[in-house]
Amino acid sequence: CGASAEAIGLALELARKAPECAFPLFLSPELVEHWVGELSSCPNLLILLDSGSPGWQAAAALLRDARRFFGYFIRCSSEACGSEVLSGAWVHALLGHGGSMAFCLPEEHCPAGLALHLYSYVEQARNNQQYPLLLMDYYRDVLLVDEVISDSPRYLEFLADGRAVTYEDGRQQP
């Protein structure tokens, strides 16, 4: 998650060096105002706002006014978060703020059964075109794409603090 100026600077540098690739940038809303100009100059960065943080609506308005393609994400690690997503309340809160997609990220403490329910919900909502947003389960859908491209799908992510995590049972693993 782009929680620091250094992380954003690194993401911009990487995206500029590989313009043929797309890079998701999971961004804290409070950083958008300062970085909106520079982020807008890098079209292969997919800006994803943390909709669980205060100020995401104002950050979305800045990106919308800059005519920037962006989306949202939510980190799920509890039954309360799962209930918010599964009830549709999360997506309904996002509507009208200009994003094009919404990613659900089941975290390492998310119970395996809940992670499976979240994926089923996201898949059903997406397949039925239930909302005017493209809903994605970040880990499972990335692996699905990887499985189409290669015969042995793998997921490895490096966090801002330098830790490497993988994916298992529908959620992030240390």
XYZ file of C-alpha atoms in Angstrom:
174
model
C 0.000 0.000 0.000
C 1.343 3.416 -0.919
C 1.435 4.670 2.625
C 4.525 6.827 2.234
C 6.092 9.264 -0.199
C 8.936 6.795 -0.739
C 6.554 4.001 -1.747
C 4.724 6.271 -4.178
C 7.997 7.524 -5.642
C 9.139 3.944 -6.142
C 5.839 2.993 -7.807
C 6.087 5.973 -10.168
C 9.682 5.110 -11.069
C 8.797 1.478 -11.743
C 5.745 2.389 -13.831
C 7.716 4.876 -15.927
C 10.449 2.293 -16.605
C 7.900 -0.255 -17.842
C 5.209 1.700 -19.720
C 3.918 -1.480 -21.389
C 2.954 -2.929 -17.985
C 0.158 -1.984 -15.602
C 0.756 -1.535 -11.879
C -1.860 -1.309 -9.118
C -1.064 1.295 -6.463
C -2.982 0.772 -3.234
C -3.105 4.302 -1.917
C -4.045 5.951 1.349
C -6.537 8.769 0.651
C -4.562 11.420 2.582
C -1.725 11.167 0.034
C -3.823 11.889 -3.049
C -3.942 15.698 -2.841
C -0.153 16.031 -2.777
C 0.464 13.425 -5.505
C -2.535 13.803 -7.847
C -0.588 15.707 -10.525
C 2.292 13.287 -10.676
C -0.002 10.253 -10.482
C -2.044 11.625 -13.362
C 1.073 11.758 -15.545
C 1.539 7.998 -15.270
C -1.337 6.276 -17.124
C -0.141 2.711 -16.437
C -0.627 3.128 -12.666
C -4.006 1.922 -11.464
C -4.820 4.034 -8.418
C -6.840 2.140 -5.826
C -8.081 4.139 -2.833
C -8.403 2.609 0.605
C -12.143 2.968 1.172
C -11.693 1.921 4.787
C -9.736 5.091 5.571
C -11.154 8.517 6.381
C -11.203 10.982 3.518
C -11.585 8.514 0.655
C -14.559 10.474 -0.737
C -12.518 13.702 -1.012
C -9.617 11.800 -2.577
C -12.011 10.224 -5.085
C -13.312 13.690 -5.988
C -9.745 14.911 -6.646
C -9.007 11.935 -8.904
C -12.355 12.316 -10.677
C -11.716 16.037 -11.249
C -8.264 15.159 -12.644
C -10.023 12.731 -15.027
C -8.001 9.897 -13.576
C -9.057 6.245 -13.939
C -9.201 4.799 -10.414
C -10.876 2.337 -8.135
C -11.184 1.323 -4.511
C -10.104 -1.431 -2.183
C -11.101 -2.758 1.189
C -9.030 -4.976 3.459
C -11.121 -7.680 5.082
C -9.862 -9.457 8.164
C -12.971 -9.679 10.330
C -16.574 -10.797 10.336
C -17.657 -7.131 10.645
C -15.864 -6.187 7.439
C -17.180 -9.324 5.743
C -20.739 -8.420 6.729
C -20.314 -4.933 5.286
C -19.156 -6.361 1.955
C -21.621 -9.272 1.812
C -24.609 -7.026 2.616
C -23.773 -4.737 -0.312
C -23.253 -1.758 2.017
C -19.598 -1.367 0.981
C -20.336 -1.149 -2.734
C -23.359 1.099 -2.215
C -21.155 3.539 -0.252
C -18.763 3.703 -3.233
C -21.393 4.413 -5.877
C -21.508 7.952 -7.200
C -17.906 8.774 -6.325
C -16.434 8.062 -9.752
C -14.407 4.875 -9.360
C -14.577 2.121 -11.953
C -13.653 -0.933 -9.895
C -13.534 -2.226 -6.348
C -11.085 -4.785 -4.980
C -11.716 -6.909 -1.909
C -8.498 -8.010 -0.181
C -9.007 -10.780 2.392
C -6.073 -10.383 4.766
C -4.153 -13.037 6.675
C -6.479 -12.960 9.722
C -9.608 -13.311 7.587
C -11.211 -16.689 8.392
C -10.913 -19.087 5.424
C -14.693 -19.593 5.267
C -15.305 -15.847 5.143
C -12.691 -15.424 2.395
C -14.563 -18.032 0.351
C -17.914 -16.274 0.929
C -16.365 -12.952 -0.101
C -15.070 -14.453 -3.326
C -18.447 -16.054 -4.098
C -20.179 -12.722 -3.513
C -17.715 -10.779 -5.671
C -17.897 -13.368 -8.450
C -21.710 -13.438 -8.432
C -22.024 -9.637 -8.349
C -19.517 -9.330 -11.208
C -21.047 -12.084 -13.350
C -24.566 -10.701 -12.871
C -23.377 -7.137 -13.492
C -25.078 -6.211 -10.248
C -23.233 -2.905 -9.843
C -21.748 -0.300 -12.206
C -18.335 -1.152 -10.716
C -16.100 -4.072 -11.642
C -15.772 -6.107 -8.444
C -12.618 -8.166 -7.926
C -11.244 -10.471 -5.262
C -7.664 -9.301 -5.573
C -5.838 -12.507 -4.732
C -8.123 -15.093 -6.331
C -8.666 -13.082 -9.500
C -4.940 -12.362 -9.943
C -4.295 -16.095 -9.604
C -7.080 -16.857 -12.083
C -5.438 -14.609 -14.665
C -2.060 -16.174 -13.900
C -3.527 -19.649 -14.347
C -4.721 -18.690 -17.833
C -1.251 -17.374 -18.680
C 0.800 -20.147 -17.046
C 0.048 -23.673 -15.888
C 1.206 -23.150 -12.305
C -0.248 -19.960 -10.820
C 1.772 -18.201 -8.138
C 1.344 -15.018 -6.153
C 4.085 -13.141 -4.369
C 3.799 -9.618 -3.020
C 6.360 -7.390 -1.356
C 4.867 -5.081 1.251
C 6.055 -1.547 1.915
C 7.890 -2.773 5.017
C 9.871 -5.277 2.900
C 8.014 -8.418 4.002
C 7.126 -10.953 1.314
C 3.675 -12.529 1.425
C 1.997 -15.248 -0.595
C -1.584 -16.299 -1.083
C -3.372 -19.359 0.287
C -6.987 -20.227 1.155
C -8.283 -16.999 -0.350
C -6.226 -14.652 1.806
C -2.796 -13.159 2.256
C -0.269 -15.291 4.134
C 2.989 -14.202 5.776
